[in-house]
mmCIF file of C-alpha atoms in Angstrom:
data_model
loop_
_atom_site.group_PDB
_atom_site.id
_atom_site.type_symbol
_atom_site.label_atom_id
_atom_site.label_comp_id
_atom_site.label_asym_id
_atom_site.label_seq_id
_atom_site.Cartn_x
_atom_site.Cartn_y
_atom_site.Cartn_z
ATOM 1 C CA MET A 243 0.000 0.000 0.000
ATOM 2 C CA THR A 244 1.028 3.650 -0.337
ATOM 3 C CA THR A 245 0.252 6.765 1.669
ATOM 4 C CA PRO A 246 0.696 10.459 0.797
ATOM 5 C CA GLY A 247 3.891 12.116 1.939
ATOM 6 C CA TYR A 248 6.839 14.278 0.973
ATOM 7 C CA ALA A 249 10.257 13.087 -0.152
ATOM 8 C CA ALA A 250 13.626 14.438 -1.214
ATOM 9 C CA PRO A 251 14.210 12.891 -4.672
ATOM 10 C CA SER A 252 17.956 13.555 -4.573
ATOM 11 C CA ALA A 253 20.600 15.381 -2.569
ATOM 12 C CA LYS A 254 19.859 19.096 -2.216
ATOM 13 C CA ALA A 255 16.635 18.843 -4.237
ATOM 14 C CA PRO A 256 13.492 20.393 -2.738
ATOM 15 C CA LEU A 257 11.023 18.036 -1.130
ATOM 16 C CA GLU A 258 8.072 17.084 -3.306
ATOM 17 C CA PRO A 259 4.859 15.030 -2.975
ATOM 18 C CA PHE A 260 5.547 11.299 -2.921
ATOM 19 C CA ASP A 261 3.480 8.135 -2.556
ATOM 20 C CA VAL A 262 5.165 6.440 0.392
ATOM 21 C CA PRO A 263 5.235 2.615 0.335
ATOM 22 C CA ARG A 264 4.040 1.018 3.582
ATOM 23 C CA ARG A 265 3.884 -2.689 4.363
ATOM 24 C CA GLU A 266 0.716 -4.438 5.435
ATOM 25 C CA LEU A 267 0.391 -5.064 9.157
ATOM 26 C CA GLY A 268 2.376 -8.050 10.392
ATOM 27 C CA PRO A 269 1.595 -9.884 13.646
ATOM 28 C CA HIS A 270 3.790 -7.545 15.733
ATOM 29 C CA ASP A 271 3.104 -4.326 13.830
ATOM 30 C CA VAL A 272 1.217 -1.192 14.812
ATOM 31 C CA GLY A 273 -0.386 1.005 12.157
ATOM 32 C CA ILE A 274 -0.354 4.696 13.068
ATOM 33 C CA ASP A 275 -2.238 7.592 11.508
ATOM 34 C CA ILE A 276 0.371 10.339 11.752
ATOM 35 C CA LYS A 277 -1.006 13.613 13.061
ATOM 36 C CA TYR A 278 2.232 15.550 13.537
ATOM 37 C CA ALA A 279 5.882 15.153 12.541
ATOM 38 C CA GLY A 280 8.660 17.316 13.942
ATOM 39 C CA ILE A 281 11.342 18.752 11.684
ATOM 40 C CA CYS A 282 14.793 17.924 13.039
ATOM 41 C CA HIS A 283 17.903 19.603 11.626
ATOM 42 C CA SER A 284 19.278 16.108 11.025
ATOM 43 C CA ASP A 285 16.503 15.629 8.447
ATOM 44 C CA ILE A 286 18.125 18.400 6.439
ATOM 45 C CA HIS A 287 21.692 17.221 7.020
ATOM 46 C CA GLN A 288 20.817 13.765 5.715
ATOM 47 C CA ALA A 289 18.709 14.888 2.761
ATOM 48 C CA ARG A 290 21.504 17.202 1.652
ATOM 49 C CA GLU A 291 24.186 14.567 2.263
ATOM 50 C CA GLU A 292 26.070 16.843 4.634
ATOM 51 C CA TRP A 293 27.060 13.933 6.881
ATOM 52 C CA PHE A 294 27.260 10.875 4.638
ATOM 53 C CA THR A 295 25.842 9.310 1.484
ATOM 54 C CA SER A 296 22.066 8.952 1.695
ATOM 55 C CA ILE A 297 19.364 6.761 0.178
ATOM 56 C CA PHE A 298 16.885 8.366 -2.232
ATOM 57 C CA PRO A 299 14.048 9.027 -2.527
ATOM 58 C CA MET A 300 14.141 9.962 1.167
ATOM 59 C CA VAL A 301 11.074 10.544 3.330
ATOM 60 C CA PRO A 302 12.526 12.224 6.433
ATOM 61 C CA GLY A 303 11.021 12.492 9.888
ATOM 62 C CA HIS A 304 11.801 10.713 13.154
ATOM 63 C CA GLU A 305 9.648 12.781 15.488
ATOM 64 C CA ILE A 306 6.287 11.144 14.875
ATOM 65 C CA ALA A 307 3.085 11.506 16.882
ATOM 66 C CA GLY A 308 -0.265 10.022 15.979
ATOM 67 C CA VAL A 309 -3.096 7.660 16.766
ATOM 68 C CA VAL A 310 -3.168 3.878 16.419
ATOM 69 C CA SER A 311 -5.419 2.845 13.540
ATOM 70 C CA GLY A 312 -4.632 -0.869 13.462
ATOM 71 C CA VAL A 313 -2.667 -3.575 15.259
ATOM 72 C CA GLY A 314 -1.249 -6.951 14.283
ATOM 73 C CA SER A 315 -2.677 -10.204 15.589
ATOM 74 C CA ALA A 316 0.023 -10.624 18.267
ATOM 75 C CA VAL A 317 -0.010 -7.037 19.584
ATOM 76 C CA THR A 318 -1.397 -6.698 23.108
ATOM 77 C CA ALA A 319 0.155 -3.455 24.394
ATOM 78 C CA TYR A 320 -1.701 -1.115 22.016
ATOM 79 C CA LYS A 321 -5.212 -0.759 20.676
ATOM 80 C CA VAL A 322 -6.945 1.378 18.072
ATOM 81 C CA GLY A 323 -7.263 4.944 19.317
ATOM 82 C CA ASP A 324 -4.148 4.977 21.507
ATOM 83 C CA ARG A 325 -1.966 8.103 21.336
ATOM 84 C CA VAL A 326 1.536 7.030 20.353
ATOM 85 C CA GLY A 327 4.855 8.136 18.941
ATOM 86 C CA VAL A 328 7.781 6.777 16.939
ATOM 87 C CA GLY A 329 11.344 8.042 17.298
ATOM 88 C CA CYS A 330 14.685 7.650 15.583
ATOM 89 C CA ASN A 331 14.758 3.865 15.144
ATOM 90 C CA VAL A 332 12.270 1.205 14.114
ATOM 91 C CA GLY A 333 14.350 -1.928 14.668
ATOM 92 C CA SER A 334 17.452 -3.459 16.249
ATOM 93 C CA CYS A 335 18.849 -6.966 16.633
ATOM 94 C CA GLY A 336 17.378 -7.387 20.126
ATOM 95 C CA SER A 337 20.008 -9.892 21.219
ATOM 96 C CA CYS A 338 23.364 -8.084 21.532
ATOM 97 C CA ALA A 339 24.647 -6.849 24.883
ATOM 98 C CA THR A 340 23.464 -3.275 24.388
ATOM 99 C CA CYS A 341 20.003 -4.329 23.223
ATOM 100 C CA GLN A 342 19.710 -6.626 26.229
ATOM 101 C CA LYS A 343 20.483 -3.620 28.443
ATOM 102 C CA GLY A 344 17.643 -1.666 26.843
ATOM 103 C CA GLU A 345 20.053 0.517 24.855
ATOM 104 C CA GLN A 346 18.751 -0.346 21.394
ATOM 105 C CA SER A 347 20.027 2.872 19.815
ATOM 106 C CA TYR A 348 23.575 1.582 20.403
ATOM 107 C CA CYS A 349 22.933 -1.885 18.948
ATOM 108 C CA SER A 350 26.235 -3.399 17.814
ATOM 109 C CA VAL A 351 24.725 -5.685 15.170
ATOM 110 C CA GLN A 352 22.047 -3.899 13.147
ATOM 111 C CA ILE A 353 19.849 -0.841 13.602
ATOM 112 C CA ALA A 354 16.913 0.069 11.383
ATOM 113 C CA PRO A 355 16.691 3.879 11.402
ATOM 114 C CA THR A 356 13.244 5.379 10.922
ATOM 115 C CA TYR A 357 14.356 6.751 7.556
ATOM 116 C CA ASN A 358 17.420 6.789 5.296
ATOM 117 C CA GLY A 359 18.193 3.172 6.060
ATOM 118 C CA TYR A 360 16.830 -0.333 5.697
ATOM 119 C CA GLU A 361 14.367 -2.473 7.571
ATOM 120 C CA MET A 362 15.707 -5.453 9.484
ATOM 121 C CA ASP A 363 15.539 -7.535 6.290
ATOM 122 C CA GLY A 364 18.467 -5.426 5.084
ATOM 123 C CA SER A 365 16.906 -4.534 1.738
ATOM 124 C CA THR A 366 13.615 -2.662 2.217
ATOM 125 C CA PRO A 367 14.162 1.105 2.547
ATOM 126 C CA THR A 368 12.742 2.834 5.606
ATOM 127 C CA TYR A 369 10.596 5.927 5.137
ATOM 128 C CA GLY A 370 9.954 8.442 7.894
ATOM 129 C CA GLY A 371 7.211 10.595 9.300
ATOM 130 C CA TYR A 372 6.694 13.190 6.568
ATOM 131 C CA SER A 373 3.611 11.220 5.593
ATOM 132 C CA SER A 374 0.115 10.417 6.802
ATOM 133 C CA TYR A 375 0.608 6.811 7.951
ATOM 134 C CA VAL A 376 3.353 4.526 9.194
ATOM 135 C CA VAL A 377 3.682 0.857 10.161
ATOM 136 C CA THR A 378 6.127 0.116 12.977
ATOM 137 C CA ASN A 379 7.106 -2.886 15.066
ATOM 138 C CA GLU A 380 5.325 -2.639 18.418
ATOM 139 C CA ASP A 381 8.611 -2.587 20.363
ATOM 140 C CA PHE A 382 9.501 0.785 18.829
ATOM 141 C CA VAL A 383 6.159 2.456 19.497
ATOM 142 C CA PHE A 384 5.820 4.706 22.549
ATOM 143 C CA ARG A 385 2.793 5.766 24.526
ATOM 144 C CA ILE A 386 2.268 9.540 24.693
ATOM 145 C CA PRO A 387 0.798 10.771 28.002
ATOM 146 C CA ASP A 388 -2.684 12.248 27.813
ATOM 147 C CA SER A 389 -1.393 15.432 29.450
ATOM 148 C CA LEU A 390 0.662 16.308 26.355
ATOM 149 C CA GLY A 391 -0.727 17.488 23.048
ATOM 150 C CA LEU A 392 0.417 15.362 20.141
ATOM 151 C CA ASP A 393 1.840 18.438 18.438
ATOM 152 C CA VAL A 394 4.131 19.441 21.322
ATOM 153 C CA ALA A 395 4.979 15.791 22.034
ATOM 154 C CA ALA A 396 6.263 14.971 18.542
ATOM 155 C CA PRO A 397 9.686 16.672 18.988
ATOM 156 C CA LEU A 398 10.232 14.788 22.227
ATOM 157 C CA LEU A 399 10.848 11.621 20.183
ATOM 158 C CA CYS A 400 14.228 13.050 19.123
ATOM 159 C CA ALA A 401 14.968 16.401 20.775
ATOM 160 C CA GLY A 402 13.476 15.296 24.078
ATOM 161 C CA ILE A 403 15.256 11.963 24.425
ATOM 162 C CA THR A 404 18.519 13.343 23.008
ATOM 163 C CA LEU A 405 18.712 15.734 25.979
ATOM 164 C CA TYR A 406 17.020 13.540 28.574
ATOM 165 C CA GLN A 407 19.521 10.714 28.135
ATOM 166 C CA PRO A 408 22.721 12.584 29.121
ATOM 167 C CA LEU A 409 20.923 14.502 31.866
ATOM 168 C CA ALA A 410 19.647 11.238 33.331
ATOM 169 C CA GLU A 411 22.873 9.287 32.834
ATOM 170 C CA TRP A 412 25.000 11.989 34.496
ATOM 171 C CA LYS A 413 22.380 12.376 37.238
ATOM 172 C CA ALA A 414 21.344 15.985 36.788
ATOM 173 C CA GLY A 415 19.355 17.054 39.823
ATOM 174 C CA PRO A 416 19.499 19.175 42.977
ATOM 175 C CA GLY A 417 23.032 20.379 43.667
ATOM 176 C CA VAL A 418 24.259 19.649 40.128
ATOM 177 C CA ARG A 419 25.333 22.649 38.028
ATOM 178 C CA VAL A 420 24.320 22.024 34.422
ATOM 179 C CA GLY A 421 25.266 24.103 31.394
ATOM 180 C CA ILE A 422 23.338 23.855 28.132
ATOM 181 C CA VAL A 423 25.227 25.163 25.091
ATOM 182 C CA GLY A 424 22.867 26.500 22.443
ATOM 183 C CA LEU A 425 19.200 27.416 22.577
ATOM 184 C CA GLY A 426 17.604 25.746 19.590
ATOM 185 C CA GLY A 427 15.438 22.687 19.084
ATOM 186 C CA LEU A 428 17.684 20.561 21.290
ATOM 187 C CA GLY A 429 18.851 23.186 23.749
ATOM 188 C CA HIS A 430 15.428 24.502 24.678
ATOM 189 C CA MET A 431 14.362 20.992 25.720
ATOM 190 C CA GLY A 432 17.612 20.616 27.648
ATOM 191 C CA VAL A 433 16.848 23.720 29.692
ATOM 192 C CA LYS A 434 13.296 22.557 30.394
ATOM 193 C CA ILE A 435 14.250 19.016 31.378
ATOM 194 C CA ALA A 436 17.294 19.955 33.470
ATOM 195 C CA ALA A 437 15.269 22.544 35.378
ATOM 196 C CA ALA A 438 12.461 20.041 35.989
ATOM 197 C CA MET A 439 15.044 17.598 37.366
ATOM 198 C CA GLY A 440 16.014 20.224 39.930
ATOM 199 C CA ALA A 441 19.452 21.102 38.556
ATOM 200 C CA ASP A 442 20.990 24.576 38.640
ATOM 201 C CA VAL A 443 20.822 25.467 34.940
ATOM 202 C CA THR A 444 22.992 27.868 32.944
ATOM 203 C CA LEU A 445 22.158 28.566 29.306
ATOM 204 C CA ILE A 446 25.305 29.348 27.290
ATOM 205 C CA SER A 447 24.759 31.177 24.009
ATOM 206 C CA HIS A 448 26.612 33.490 21.633
ATOM 207 C CA SER A 449 23.405 35.469 21.147
ATOM 208 C CA PRO A 450 22.367 38.030 23.786
ATOM 209 C CA GLY A 451 18.859 37.863 22.356
ATOM 210 C CA LYS A 452 18.414 34.397 23.858
ATOM 211 C CA GLU A 453 18.682 35.574 27.472
ATOM 212 C CA GLN A 454 15.027 36.284 28.222
ATOM 213 C CA ASP A 455 13.864 33.066 26.569
ATOM 214 C CA ALA A 456 16.434 31.127 28.577
ATOM 215 C CA TYR A 457 14.920 32.388 31.816
ATOM 216 C CA ARG A 458 11.382 31.800 30.542
ATOM 217 C CA LEU A 459 12.238 28.177 29.789
ATOM 218 C CA GLY A 460 13.636 27.602 33.277
ATOM 219 C CA ALA A 461 17.317 28.580 33.242
ATOM 220 C CA HIS A 462 18.702 30.125 36.409
ATOM 221 C CA HIS A 463 21.694 31.808 34.753
ATOM 222 C CA PHE A 464 22.670 33.078 31.302
ATOM 223 C CA LEU A 465 26.253 33.121 30.031
ATOM 224 C CA LEU A 466 27.136 35.023 26.872
ATOM 225 C CA SER A 467 29.902 33.028 25.213
ATOM 226 C CA SER A 468 31.140 36.027 23.216
ATOM 227 C CA ASP A 469 31.810 37.925 26.469
ATOM 228 C CA GLN A 470 35.367 36.850 27.290
ATOM 229 C CA ALA A 471 35.308 38.427 30.740
ATOM 230 C CA ALA A 472 32.103 36.624 31.666
ATOM 231 C CA MET A 473 33.453 33.328 30.353
ATOM 232 C CA LYS A 474 36.652 33.729 32.372
ATOM 233 C CA ALA A 475 34.674 34.556 35.500
ATOM 234 C CA ALA A 476 32.666 31.356 34.989
ATOM 235 C CA THR A 477 35.754 29.106 34.901
ATOM 236 C CA ALA A 478 35.187 25.826 36.787
ATOM 237 C CA SER A 479 31.582 26.754 37.579
ATOM 238 C CA LEU A 480 29.770 23.752 36.064
ATOM 239 C CA ASP A 481 29.613 20.022 36.743
ATOM 240 C CA LEU A 482 27.999 18.965 33.471
ATOM 241 C CA ILE A 483 27.740 20.609 30.061
ATOM 242 C CA ILE A 484 25.437 19.357 27.318
ATOM 243 C CA ASN A 485 26.739 20.757 24.032
ATOM 244 C CA THR A 486 23.949 20.982 21.454
ATOM 245 C CA ALA A 487 25.805 23.252 19.011
ATOM 246 C CA SER A 488 26.183 21.956 15.465
ATOM 247 C CA ALA A 489 28.377 24.780 14.151
ATOM 248 C CA MET A 490 31.092 24.740 16.819
ATOM 249 C CA THR A 491 34.520 23.174 16.340
ATOM 250 C CA ARG A 492 36.825 24.718 18.988
ATOM 251 C CA ILE A 493 35.483 23.681 22.391
ATOM 252 C CA ASP A 494 38.278 24.826 24.738
ATOM 253 C CA PRO A 495 36.408 27.911 26.013
ATOM 254 C CA TYR A 496 33.579 25.632 27.117
ATOM 255 C CA LEU A 497 35.786 22.933 28.611
ATOM 256 C CA ARG A 498 37.270 25.546 30.923
ATOM 257 C CA LEU A 499 33.802 26.103 32.394
ATOM 258 C CA LEU A 500 33.876 22.591 33.882
ATOM 259 C CA ASP A 501 34.885 22.079 37.492
ATOM 260 C CA PHE A 502 37.003 19.164 38.748
ATOM 261 C CA ASP A 503 35.689 15.845 37.377
ATOM 262 C CA GLY A 504 33.234 17.691 35.145
ATOM 263 C CA THR A 505 31.919 16.224 31.894
ATOM 264 C CA MET A 506 30.992 17.735 28.547
ATOM 265 C CA VAL A 507 28.531 15.595 26.609
ATOM 266 C CA ILE A 508 28.376 16.192 22.856
ATOM 267 C CA VAL A 509 24.920 15.810 21.297
ATOM 268 C CA GLY A 510 25.222 18.323 18.446
ATOM 269 C CA LEU A 511 26.915 17.045 15.298
ATOM 270 C CA PRO A 512 29.123 19.586 13.488
ATOM 271 C CA GLU A 513 30.159 18.801 9.936
ATOM 272 C CA ASN A 514 33.837 19.272 10.896
ATOM 273 C CA ASP A 515 35.895 17.635 13.639
ATOM 274 C CA LEU A 516 36.018 19.131 17.118
ATOM 275 C CA THR A 517 39.381 20.422 18.352
ATOM 276 C CA PHE A 518 40.595 21.026 21.895
ATOM 277 C CA SER A 519 43.720 21.180 24.029
ATOM 278 C CA ALA A 520 44.499 18.141 26.151
ATOM 279 C CA PHE A 521 45.666 20.519 28.885
ATOM 280 C CA ASN A 522 42.057 21.553 29.452
ATOM 281 C CA LEU A 523 41.232 17.933 30.261
ATOM 282 C CA VAL A 524 44.158 16.874 32.409
ATOM 283 C CA SER A 525 44.240 20.049 34.505
ATOM 284 C CA HIS A 526 40.876 19.349 36.162
ATOM 285 C CA ARG A 527 40.303 15.667 35.291
ATOM 286 C CA ARG A 528 37.615 16.771 32.878
ATOM 287 C CA ARG A 529 35.948 14.412 30.441
ATOM 288 C CA ILE A 530 34.348 14.589 27.012
ATOM 289 C CA SER A 531 31.631 12.127 26.124
ATOM 290 C CA GLY A 532 28.784 11.827 23.655
ATOM 291 C CA THR A 533 25.337 10.306 23.475
ATOM 292 C CA ASN A 534 22.935 9.334 20.736
ATOM 293 C CA ASN A 535 19.185 8.982 21.244
ATOM 294 C CA GLY A 536 17.932 6.700 24.014
ATOM 295 C CA GLY A 537 16.806 3.097 24.108
ATOM 296 C CA ILE A 538 13.237 1.864 24.381
ATOM 297 C CA PRO A 539 12.833 1.932 28.192
ATOM 298 C CA GLN A 540 14.450 5.340 28.601
ATOM 299 C CA THR A 541 12.437 6.905 25.785
ATOM 300 C CA GLN A 542 9.192 5.884 27.458
ATOM 301 C CA GLU A 543 10.608 7.096 30.786
ATOM 302 C CA MET A 544 11.336 10.463 29.176
ATOM 303 C CA LEU A 545 7.817 10.770 27.780
ATOM 304 C CA ASP A 546 6.319 9.932 31.162
ATOM 305 C CA PHE A 547 8.602 12.482 32.850
ATOM 306 C CA CYS A 548 7.646 15.171 30.353
ATOM 307 C CA GLY A 549 3.983 14.331 30.804
ATOM 308 C CA GLU A 550 4.283 14.575 34.577
ATOM 309 C CA HIS A 551 6.031 17.967 34.356
ATOM 310 C CA ASP A 552 4.070 19.352 31.373
ATOM 311 C CA LEU A 553 7.189 19.624 29.235
ATOM 312 C CA GLY A 554 6.113 19.899 25.639
ATOM 313 C CA ALA A 555 8.328 21.459 22.990
ATOM 314 C CA ASP A 556 7.937 25.092 21.966
ATOM 315 C CA ILE A 557 6.698 24.694 18.410
ATOM 316 C CA GLU A 558 5.537 26.422 15.258
ATOM 317 C CA THR A 559 3.016 24.305 13.371
ATOM 318 C CA ILE A 560 3.225 24.358 9.596
ATOM 319 C CA GLY A 561 1.527 22.598 6.686
ATOM 320 C CA PHE A 562 3.157 20.072 4.375
ATOM 321 C CA ASP A 563 2.914 22.536 1.504
ATOM 322 C CA ARG A 564 5.383 24.801 3.332
ATOM 323 C CA VAL A 565 7.931 22.162 4.295
ATOM 324 C CA ASN A 566 10.665 23.553 2.032
ATOM 325 C CA GLU A 567 10.175 27.014 3.515
ATOM 326 C CA ALA A 568 10.420 25.505 6.990
ATOM 327 C CA TRP A 569 13.694 23.781 6.110
ATOM 328 C CA GLU A 570 15.268 27.052 4.991
ATOM 329 C CA ARG A 571 14.131 28.721 8.179
ATOM 330 C CA VAL A 572 15.649 25.897 10.253
ATOM 331 C CA VAL A 573 18.974 26.411 8.488
ATOM 332 C CA SER A 574 18.847 30.137 9.296
ATOM 333 C CA SER A 575 17.781 29.446 12.929
ATOM 334 C CA ASP A 576 14.483 31.225 12.326
ATOM 335 C CA VAL A 577 12.181 29.130 14.511
ATOM 336 C CA LYS A 578 11.319 28.986 18.211
ATOM 337 C CA TYR A 579 12.109 26.208 18.660
ATOM 338 C CA ARG A 580 10.821 23.327 16.567
ATOM 339 C CA PHE A 581 8.739 23.169 13.403
ATOM 340 C CA VAL A 582 6.023 20.536 13.487
ATOM 341 C CA LEU A 583 4.277 19.392 10.315
ATOM 342 C CA ASP A 584 0.501 19.102 10.587
ATOM 343 C CA THR A 585 -0.513 16.215 8.330
ATOM 344 C CA SER A 586 -4.093 17.499 8.063
ATOM 345 C CA THR A 587 -2.989 20.545 6.067
#
């Protein structure tokens, strides 16, 4: 069967209407009528082959929120009418050490990304959420709390879990000083989640215009990275930094903000390699790490946490017919803070 959607026919080409192939429901499948799909900057990076060679035609979208319209014969966890989401992956081997730990996004054998990849059969292309319907294995479907609108919940399936994972793994909470670098689609969720966890939150940005929004979102402090005096005064003031910036390469000024045993976690993906001085690590036993998106248990945990604390994304809803305009505005950082495609328009 096919369903209406939008696809990139080739690298750097505008998106255009496309009949998206979808399989019939298997025993363990869930059919979802997509209501909203978030636009992630990685959609653009992949469609324009800015990271690696891609598969075309490409239907992007891994921030999917909708309603169950059908279930396979063996599915017991979901029923028609349930509010659900799909994130960055739709399959993994299920048997390797990381999968057994519930860390499916780090599967060492085979991962089926939601788009720009292949299903677990290794040959059928995956197509993402820029469409009206999707079929997904039940294990990779997540329940969206009733307290969250589907529109503001959609970006949580990437932006939300991408920030929740490092904050949870490095135990952000009361008494922990957390810095969030960048206030965009990722960073704004980082501020919200870290503040809800009880951490002392500093938003670090090169733009003075982000200060008031940082406080509105829950930050306790604002640090202007272009102010050298302020950056020097903030030396060794943070325990954990989540770096969401995708245009940064030299990270030494930010490493110096970490206190003894502090950690910088990279979640933004610049096109070029990061550079830093080893002296900024050894002098305070600082660390650099990185995280991807979370596994199945942690993604549901994140959604439940966001539901409990009313943490939806700040969004601008837009119709499919304006998707190319939205992409250009994402590239120019002209959105607060996530575009969400409304499939009804």
